[in-house]
mmCIF file of C-alpha atoms in Angstrom:
data_model
loop_
_atom_site.group_PDB
_atom_site.id
_atom_site.type_symbol
_atom_site.label_atom_id
_atom_site.label_comp_id
_atom_site.label_asym_id
_atom_site.label_seq_id
_atom_site.Cartn_x
_atom_site.Cartn_y
_atom_site.Cartn_z
ATOM 1 C CA MET A 1 57.231 100.444 103.259
ATOM 2 C CA LYS A 2 57.112 100.413 107.066
ATOM 3 C CA LYS A 3 55.668 96.906 107.005
ATOM 4 C CA PHE A 4 58.402 95.763 104.614
ATOM 5 C CA LEU A 5 61.115 97.217 106.875
ATOM 6 C CA SER A 6 59.507 95.652 109.918
ATOM 7 C CA ASP A 7 59.243 92.233 108.273
ATOM 8 C CA HIS A 8 62.800 92.270 106.901
ATOM 9 C CA LEU A 9 64.673 94.350 109.477
ATOM 10 C CA LYS A 10 66.837 91.456 110.664
ATOM 11 C CA LYS A 11 67.847 90.524 107.119
ATOM 12 C CA ILE A 12 68.590 94.163 106.272
ATOM 13 C CA ILE A 13 70.823 94.535 109.323
ATOM 14 C CA ILE A 14 72.697 91.281 108.560
ATOM 15 C CA PHE A 15 73.135 92.298 104.911
ATOM 16 C CA GLY A 16 74.336 95.761 105.941
ATOM 17 C CA ILE A 17 76.924 94.322 108.329
ATOM 18 C CA PHE A 18 78.079 91.855 105.674
ATOM 19 C CA TYR A 19 78.342 94.669 103.099
ATOM 20 C CA ILE A 20 80.409 96.849 105.446
ATOM 21 C CA ILE A 21 82.776 93.960 106.220
ATOM 22 C CA LEU A 22 83.106 93.125 102.537
ATOM 23 C CA MET A 23 83.851 96.743 101.627
ATOM 24 C CA ALA A 24 86.398 96.955 104.431
ATOM 25 C CA ILE A 25 88.221 93.875 103.145
ATOM 26 C CA PHE A 26 88.390 95.224 99.587
ATOM 27 C CA VAL A 27 89.011 98.910 100.316
ATOM 28 C CA ILE A 28 90.672 99.535 103.685
ATOM 29 C CA PRO A 29 94.466 99.618 103.370
ATOM 30 C CA THR A 30 96.800 97.645 105.618
ATOM 31 C CA ASN A 31 100.313 98.584 106.704
ATOM 32 C CA TYR A 32 101.811 96.104 104.239
ATOM 33 C CA ALA A 33 103.465 96.403 100.828
ATOM 34 C CA VAL A 34 103.907 93.729 98.172
ATOM 35 C CA ILE A 35 106.406 93.031 95.401
ATOM 36 C CA ALA A 36 105.454 90.607 92.614
ATOM 37 C CA PRO A 37 107.213 89.236 89.516
ATOM 38 C CA GLY A 38 106.996 91.557 86.513
ATOM 39 C CA GLY A 39 108.406 91.628 82.999
ATOM 40 C CA LEU A 40 111.203 92.590 80.604
ATOM 41 C CA THR A 41 111.851 95.836 78.743
ATOM 42 C CA GLN A 42 114.006 95.792 75.617
ATOM 43 C CA LEU A 43 116.596 98.519 76.080
ATOM 44 C CA ALA A 44 117.320 99.225 72.421
ATOM 45 C CA GLY A 45 114.252 101.453 72.240
ATOM 46 C CA GLU A 46 115.268 103.622 75.194
ATOM 47 C CA PHE A 47 118.224 105.303 73.471
ATOM 48 C CA GLU A 48 118.992 106.614 70.002
ATOM 49 C CA ILE A 49 122.612 107.165 68.896
ATOM 50 C CA GLU A 50 123.431 108.907 65.646
ATOM 51 C CA GLY A 51 124.522 106.440 62.974
ATOM 52 C CA ILE A 52 124.320 103.473 65.365
ATOM 53 C CA GLU A 53 121.974 100.494 65.279
ATOM 54 C CA MET A 54 121.095 99.792 68.895
ATOM 55 C CA ASP A 55 121.842 96.277 70.127
ATOM 56 C CA GLU A 56 118.573 94.378 70.637
ATOM 57 C CA HIS A 57 119.978 91.602 72.829
ATOM 58 C CA PHE A 58 119.723 93.507 76.126
ATOM 59 C CA TYR A 59 116.744 93.804 78.460
ATOM 60 C CA SER A 60 116.096 95.385 81.830
ATOM 61 C CA ILE A 61 113.759 93.630 84.226
ATOM 62 C CA HIS A 62 111.057 95.096 86.415
ATOM 63 C CA VAL A 63 108.779 93.878 89.170
ATOM 64 C CA TYR A 64 105.373 95.113 90.257
ATOM 65 C CA GLY A 65 104.890 96.734 93.624
ATOM 66 C CA GLN A 66 101.998 98.192 95.553
ATOM 67 C CA GLU A 67 101.961 100.021 98.854
ATOM 68 C CA PRO A 68 99.823 99.826 100.826
ATOM 69 C CA ILE A 69 97.765 96.772 99.909
ATOM 70 C CA THR A 70 94.187 96.137 101.045
ATOM 71 C CA ILE A 71 93.090 93.477 103.517
ATOM 72 C CA PHE A 72 91.822 91.350 100.626
ATOM 73 C CA GLN A 73 95.127 91.635 98.758
ATOM 74 C CA TYR A 74 97.051 90.759 101.896
ATOM 75 C CA LEU A 75 94.975 87.621 102.443
ATOM 76 C CA MET A 76 95.488 86.610 98.808
ATOM 77 C CA VAL A 77 99.289 86.981 98.637
ATOM 78 C CA ARG A 78 100.660 86.505 102.162
ATOM 79 C CA ASN A 79 101.410 82.788 101.697
ATOM 80 C CA ASN A 80 102.335 82.913 98.010
ATOM 81 C CA ASP A 81 106.031 82.139 97.462
ATOM 82 C CA TYR A 82 106.131 84.358 94.372
ATOM 83 C CA PHE A 83 105.174 87.497 96.305
ATOM 84 C CA GLU A 84 107.192 89.379 98.907
ATOM 85 C CA VAL A 85 104.968 90.918 101.563
ATOM 86 C CA THR A 86 106.586 93.282 104.054
ATOM 87 C CA GLU A 87 105.459 95.837 106.587
ATOM 88 C CA MET A 88 105.688 99.343 105.175
ATOM 89 C CA THR A 89 108.635 101.432 106.257
ATOM 90 C CA GLN A 90 108.334 104.995 107.476
ATOM 91 C CA ARG A 91 109.740 106.165 104.140
ATOM 92 C CA GLN A 92 107.060 104.271 102.227
ATOM 93 C CA SER A 93 104.302 105.602 104.460
ATOM 94 C CA ASP A 94 105.484 109.190 103.977
ATOM 95 C CA THR A 95 105.629 108.959 100.177
ATOM 96 C CA SER A 96 102.523 109.962 98.241
ATOM 97 C CA TYR A 97 101.615 108.683 94.790
ATOM 98 C CA LEU A 98 102.652 111.997 93.210
ATOM 99 C CA ASP A 99 105.940 111.882 95.151
ATOM 100 C CA SER A 100 106.648 108.430 93.761
ATOM 101 C CA ILE A 101 106.099 109.651 90.178
ATOM 102 C CA THR A 102 108.564 112.513 90.712
ATOM 103 C CA GLN A 103 111.048 110.125 92.302
ATOM 104 C CA GLY A 104 110.699 107.762 89.349
ATOM 105 C CA ASN A 105 111.653 110.569 86.971
ATOM 106 C CA ILE A 106 114.655 111.552 89.109
ATOM 107 C CA SER A 107 116.068 108.049 89.495
ATOM 108 C CA LYS A 108 115.496 107.103 85.862
ATOM 109 C CA ASP A 109 117.110 110.298 84.554
ATOM 110 C CA ALA A 110 120.162 109.782 86.771
ATOM 111 C CA SER A 111 120.398 106.141 85.681
ATOM 112 C CA TYR A 112 120.192 107.031 81.965
ATOM 113 C CA LYS A 113 122.878 109.683 82.233
ATOM 114 C CA THR A 114 125.242 107.569 84.319
ATOM 115 C CA ALA A 115 124.830 104.656 81.892
ATOM 116 C CA LEU A 116 125.579 106.896 78.911
ATOM 117 C CA ILE A 117 128.642 108.436 80.545
ATOM 118 C CA LYS A 118 130.121 105.105 81.663
ATOM 119 C CA ALA A 119 129.394 103.368 78.353
ATOM 120 C CA TYR A 120 130.909 106.178 76.268
ATOM 121 C CA GLU A 121 133.955 106.449 78.527
ATOM 122 C CA LEU A 122 134.617 102.722 78.428
ATOM 123 C CA ALA A 123 134.002 102.484 74.673
ATOM 124 C CA SER A 124 136.416 105.392 74.073
ATOM 125 C CA THR A 125 139.283 103.204 75.344
ATOM 126 C CA LYS A 126 138.778 101.045 72.236
ATOM 127 C CA ASP A 127 137.693 103.749 69.765
ATOM 128 C CA ASP A 128 139.029 107.273 70.333
ATOM 129 C CA SER A 129 136.382 108.783 68.052
ATOM 130 C CA ILE A 130 133.885 108.099 70.855
ATOM 131 C CA ASN A 131 133.820 110.732 73.597
ATOM 132 C CA ILE A 132 131.522 112.428 76.071
ATOM 133 C CA SER A 133 131.648 115.551 78.247
ATOM 134 C CA TYR A 134 129.538 116.247 81.298
ATOM 135 C CA ASN A 135 129.175 118.371 84.420
ATOM 136 C CA PHE A 136 128.215 117.377 87.943
ATOM 137 C CA ASN A 137 125.775 120.088 89.050
ATOM 138 C CA GLY A 138 124.879 118.916 92.542
ATOM 139 C CA LEU A 139 122.749 116.508 94.537
ATOM 140 C CA THR A 140 119.124 116.079 93.518
ATOM 141 C CA ILE A 141 116.892 115.515 96.553
ATOM 142 C CA TYR A 142 115.067 112.211 96.053
ATOM 143 C CA ASP A 143 113.589 111.979 99.544
ATOM 144 C CA TYR A 144 113.779 113.796 102.870
ATOM 145 C CA PRO A 145 112.201 113.799 106.372
ATOM 146 C CA ARG A 146 108.693 115.195 106.023
ATOM 147 C CA ARG A 147 109.036 117.281 109.201
ATOM 148 C CA VAL A 148 111.419 119.476 107.176
ATOM 149 C CA GLU A 149 109.530 122.392 105.633
ATOM 150 C CA GLY A 150 110.376 124.319 102.482
ATOM 151 C CA ILE A 151 112.246 121.507 100.725
ATOM 152 C CA ASN A 152 110.788 119.623 97.768
ATOM 153 C CA ILE A 153 111.640 116.403 95.995
ATOM 154 C CA GLY A 154 113.619 117.427 92.903
ATOM 155 C CA ASP A 155 115.383 120.418 94.475
ATOM 156 C CA THR A 156 119.165 120.430 93.969
ATOM 157 C CA ILE A 157 121.806 120.941 96.640
ATOM 158 C CA ILE A 158 124.618 123.043 95.132
ATOM 159 C CA LYS A 159 126.627 123.901 98.264
ATOM 160 C CA ILE A 160 127.270 122.207 101.606
ATOM 161 C CA ASN A 161 128.338 124.406 104.513
ATOM 162 C CA GLY A 162 129.049 127.132 101.987
ATOM 163 C CA ILE A 163 131.336 124.931 99.835
ATOM 164 C CA SER A 164 130.380 124.463 96.180
ATOM 165 C CA ILE A 165 130.110 120.778 95.296
ATOM 166 C CA LYS A 166 130.284 121.185 91.509
ATOM 167 C CA ASP A 167 133.998 120.345 91.475
ATOM 168 C CA MET A 168 133.485 117.237 93.617
ATOM 169 C CA THR A 169 132.469 113.745 92.627
ATOM 170 C CA PHE A 170 129.010 112.556 93.563
ATOM 171 C CA GLU A 171 130.545 110.229 96.155
ATOM 172 C CA GLU A 172 132.544 113.056 97.761
ATOM 173 C CA ALA A 173 129.478 115.296 97.897
ATOM 174 C CA GLU A 174 127.387 112.522 99.467
ATOM 175 C CA VAL A 175 129.854 112.153 102.347
ATOM 176 C CA LEU A 176 129.522 115.847 103.189
ATOM 177 C CA ALA A 177 125.740 115.834 102.713
ATOM 178 C CA TYR A 178 125.136 113.092 105.284
ATOM 179 C CA GLN A 179 126.495 115.088 108.211
ATOM 180 C CA ARG A 180 124.098 115.276 111.152
ATOM 181 C CA ASP A 181 124.450 119.056 111.473
ATOM 182 C CA VAL A 182 124.788 120.692 108.073
ATOM 183 C CA THR A 183 123.759 123.708 106.018
ATOM 184 C CA TYR A 184 122.544 123.047 102.482
ATOM 185 C CA THR A 185 122.360 125.691 99.763
ATOM 186 C CA ILE A 186 119.434 124.535 97.662
ATOM 187 C CA LEU A 187 118.353 125.470 94.144
ATOM 188 C CA ASN A 188 114.638 125.004 93.464
ATOM 189 C CA ASP A 189 112.656 124.622 90.231
ATOM 190 C CA ASN A 190 112.368 128.399 89.906
ATOM 191 C CA GLU A 191 116.196 128.729 89.876
ATOM 192 C CA GLU A 192 116.023 130.408 93.287
ATOM 193 C CA SER A 193 118.611 129.420 95.895
ATOM 194 C CA TYR A 194 118.269 129.433 99.662
ATOM 195 C CA ASP A 195 120.081 128.037 102.697
ATOM 196 C CA TYR A 196 118.606 125.383 104.951
ATOM 197 C CA HIS A 197 120.243 124.378 108.232
ATOM 198 C CA TYR A 198 119.446 120.733 108.915
ATOM 199 C CA VAL A 199 120.008 118.965 112.248
ATOM 200 C CA TYR A 200 119.358 115.216 112.227
ATOM 201 C CA ASP A 201 116.696 113.857 114.581
ATOM 202 C CA GLU A 202 116.622 110.185 115.599
ATOM 203 C CA THR A 203 113.079 109.872 114.224
ATOM 204 C CA ASP A 204 114.098 111.088 110.751
ATOM 205 C CA VAL A 205 114.378 108.987 107.654
ATOM 206 C CA VAL A 206 117.678 110.038 106.127
ATOM 207 C CA PHE A 207 117.924 112.289 103.094
ATOM 208 C CA TRP A 208 118.325 110.414 99.823
ATOM 209 C CA PHE A 209 120.186 111.936 96.874
ATOM 210 C CA PHE A 210 120.792 111.227 93.204
ATOM 211 C CA PRO A 211 123.523 112.891 91.124
ATOM 212 C CA ALA A 212 122.514 115.843 88.950
ATOM 213 C CA TYR A 213 124.583 115.245 85.815
ATOM 214 C CA GLU A 214 124.435 117.430 82.711
ATOM 215 C CA ILE A 215 125.840 115.887 79.528
ATOM 216 C CA THR A 216 127.223 118.805 77.514
ATOM 217 C CA ASP A 217 128.568 116.995 74.448
ATOM 218 C CA ALA A 218 128.859 113.501 73.014
ATOM 219 C CA SER A 219 130.233 111.918 69.863
ATOM 220 C CA PRO A 220 128.338 110.227 68.370
ATOM 221 C CA LYS A 221 125.339 112.277 69.465
ATOM 222 C CA PHE A 222 122.541 110.567 71.374
ATOM 223 C CA ASP A 223 118.931 111.106 72.293
ATOM 224 C CA TYR A 224 116.434 109.326 74.498
ATOM 225 C CA GLY A 225 113.953 107.021 72.829
ATOM 226 C CA ASN A 226 111.096 105.663 74.913
ATOM 227 C CA PHE A 227 111.465 106.987 78.452
ATOM 228 C CA HIS A 228 109.947 104.279 80.667
ATOM 229 C CA LEU A 229 108.907 105.133 84.204
ATOM 230 C CA ILE A 230 108.692 101.482 85.219
ATOM 231 C CA GLY A 231 111.066 100.893 88.102
ATOM 232 C CA GLY A 232 113.968 103.088 89.078
ATOM 233 C CA PRO A 233 117.744 102.958 88.655
ATOM 234 C CA SER A 234 118.052 99.165 88.792
ATOM 235 C CA GLY A 235 118.404 98.900 85.006
ATOM 236 C CA GLY A 236 121.626 100.924 85.011
ATOM 237 C CA LEU A 237 124.041 98.041 84.485
ATOM 238 C CA LEU A 238 122.142 96.596 81.514
ATOM 239 C CA GLN A 239 121.627 100.049 79.998
ATOM 240 C CA THR A 240 125.379 100.600 80.145
ATOM 241 C CA LEU A 241 126.152 97.215 78.565
ATOM 242 C CA MET A 242 123.644 97.813 75.762
ATOM 243 C CA ILE A 243 125.025 101.276 74.939
ATOM 244 C CA TYR A 244 128.622 100.007 75.084
ATOM 245 C CA SER A 245 127.847 97.046 72.815
ATOM 246 C CA SER A 246 126.014 99.306 70.358
ATOM 247 C CA LEU A 247 128.794 101.913 70.184
ATOM 248 C CA LEU A 248 131.434 99.281 69.399
ATOM 249 C CA LYS A 249 129.107 97.199 67.197
ATOM 250 C CA LEU A 250 129.922 94.038 69.130
ATOM 251 C CA ASN A 251 128.887 90.812 67.428
ATOM 252 C CA ILE A 252 126.999 89.091 70.245
ATOM 253 C CA GLU A 253 125.362 85.673 70.145
ATOM 254 C CA ASN A 254 121.624 85.765 69.508
ATOM 255 C CA LEU A 255 120.550 85.452 73.140
ATOM 256 C CA VAL A 256 118.253 87.277 75.549
ATOM 257 C CA ILE A 257 120.576 89.078 77.955
ATOM 258 C CA ALA A 258 118.879 90.615 80.980
ATOM 259 C CA GLY A 259 119.776 91.588 84.499
ATOM 260 C CA THR A 260 119.526 94.061 87.313
ATOM 261 C CA GLY A 261 121.854 96.334 89.223
ATOM 262 C CA THR A 262 122.518 100.046 89.496
ATOM 263 C CA ILE A 263 125.610 101.534 87.895
ATOM 264 C CA GLU A 264 127.737 104.015 89.799
ATOM 265 C CA MET A 265 130.182 106.532 88.331
ATOM 266 C CA THR A 266 132.920 104.529 90.066
ATOM 267 C CA GLY A 267 131.961 101.542 87.887
ATOM 268 C CA ASP A 268 130.556 99.635 90.859
ATOM 269 C CA VAL A 269 127.342 97.646 90.435
ATOM 270 C CA GLY A 270 124.915 98.528 93.222
ATOM 271 C CA ARG A 271 122.217 96.622 95.059
ATOM 272 C CA ILE A 272 118.536 96.728 94.091
ATOM 273 C CA GLY A 273 115.129 95.788 95.480
ATOM 274 C CA GLY A 274 113.009 92.736 94.676
ATOM 275 C CA ILE A 275 115.906 90.470 93.748
ATOM 276 C CA ARG A 276 114.002 87.215 94.341
ATOM 277 C CA GLU A 277 111.034 88.362 92.262
ATOM 278 C CA LYS A 278 113.399 89.431 89.465
ATOM 279 C CA ILE A 279 115.059 86.015 89.463
ATOM 280 C CA THR A 280 111.590 84.473 89.019
ATOM 281 C CA THR A 281 110.584 86.996 86.342
ATOM 282 C CA ALA A 282 113.656 86.122 84.283
ATOM 283 C CA SER A 283 112.778 82.417 84.401
ATOM 284 C CA TRP A 284 109.223 83.119 83.291
ATOM 285 C CA HIS A 285 110.428 85.149 80.272
ATOM 286 C CA ASN A 286 112.957 82.722 78.767
ATOM 287 C CA VAL A 287 116.060 84.769 79.570
ATOM 288 C CA ASP A 288 119.372 83.155 78.535
ATOM 289 C CA VAL A 289 121.844 85.229 80.583
ATOM 290 C CA PHE A 290 121.063 87.196 83.737
ATOM 291 C CA PHE A 291 123.430 89.655 85.465
ATOM 292 C CA ILE A 292 122.986 90.461 89.151
ATOM 293 C CA PRO A 293 124.989 92.354 91.780
ATOM 294 C CA LYS A 294 127.255 89.806 93.462
ATOM 295 C CA SER A 295 126.220 91.090 96.895
ATOM 296 C CA HIS A 296 122.750 89.526 96.395
ATOM 297 C CA LEU A 297 123.976 85.938 95.952
ATOM 298 C CA ASP A 298 123.263 84.830 99.513
ATOM 299 C CA GLU A 299 119.633 86.006 99.177
ATOM 300 C CA ILE A 300 118.794 83.674 96.290
ATOM 301 C CA ASP A 301 120.751 80.504 97.095
ATOM 302 C CA ASP A 302 117.506 78.549 97.606
ATOM 303 C CA LEU A 303 116.007 79.549 94.233
ATOM 304 C CA SER A 304 116.187 77.613 90.976
ATOM 305 C CA TYR A 305 116.510 79.355 87.620
ATOM 306 C CA THR A 306 116.664 78.417 83.960
ATOM 307 C CA TYR A 307 119.519 80.619 82.682
ATOM 308 C CA ILE A 308 123.198 81.454 83.142
ATOM 309 C CA LEU A 309 123.472 83.613 86.256
ATOM 310 C CA VAL A 310 126.361 86.093 86.171
ATOM 311 C CA PRO A 311 127.111 87.801 89.508
ATOM 312 C CA VAL A 312 129.339 90.885 89.136
ATOM 313 C CA GLU A 313 130.683 93.642 91.343
ATOM 314 C CA THR A 314 131.830 96.073 88.652
ATOM 315 C CA LEU A 315 131.092 97.157 85.101
ATOM 316 C CA ASP A 316 134.520 95.896 84.011
ATOM 317 C CA GLU A 317 133.644 92.392 85.242
ATOM 318 C CA ALA A 318 130.395 92.429 83.267
ATOM 319 C CA VAL A 319 132.075 93.658 80.047
ATOM 320 C CA ASN A 320 134.897 91.124 80.378
ATOM 321 C CA TRP A 321 132.325 88.345 80.798
ATOM 322 C CA LEU A 322 130.631 89.429 77.566
ATOM 323 C CA TYR A 323 133.904 89.331 75.643
ATOM 324 C CA GLU A 324 134.906 85.961 77.083
ATOM 325 C CA ASN A 325 131.545 84.240 76.590
ATOM 326 C CA LEU A 326 129.257 85.945 74.069
ATOM 327 C CA VAL A 327 131.201 88.162 71.670
ATOM 328 C CA ARG A 328 131.949 86.239 68.472
#
């Protein structure tokens, strides 16, 4: 054995160095994140409404993301036009895998409920047998500065500076919540409430909230179908359009209708991440019509696509476009 080691020591050392370098390339993480084209999800399976056949024309779109990526992954994708490689933000670096799962549940639940509320409310203007009732119960904490102790993702803010926010809109509560010196009354998973006095520090990532809606009644009654954790709230607009079309039994042309954009209780269509990769994904999956938030137009003016692109700012614009172009 000693003779073997003596005779092959140089080769063993070279192989060992090569092995360490190779393992480093494949295993050691960088400070970069990547977004890549993904796929479509048919929305009809995500909701069930009593006595209603869900419209199968509508799809949400998702992209794939990883953070951080390894050295090998970085070398593979950095010059690929289909991938977006960016340096990780402080928020991304602070978020663990388990945190991201919890955040996915929070954002998806808020998106589902907002879509249901807006679709039912808008459909009720054409059919008064359709109605929905709901409560706004506070601000769900989606993210927060990690130097803050005692707060958890998923806790709910129910008061701000001693003022109950249940009678406010989400937008009104957000304005109060983003003060730099503020006292939150927080309800945790154990239904215990406590006060936390927060003073903003320049090094902090800002708090991030989603609305905590509770739907108390709906006619016709609904239930969730397949609850997908892919992505976040960016399917809100298409979820709303699908529910609205289903409730009113719209006769829509046999096309693949997809898109991206959050839906706000104000009816505004909000911005999303990965817009360029979603444009590419839609082309790869034979989409016929694709809705996007109008505010993203200047980010994709150099891209080609194979479908009708419909930029909108509000839910009303999107619904009117359907009636004018696709409803028979």
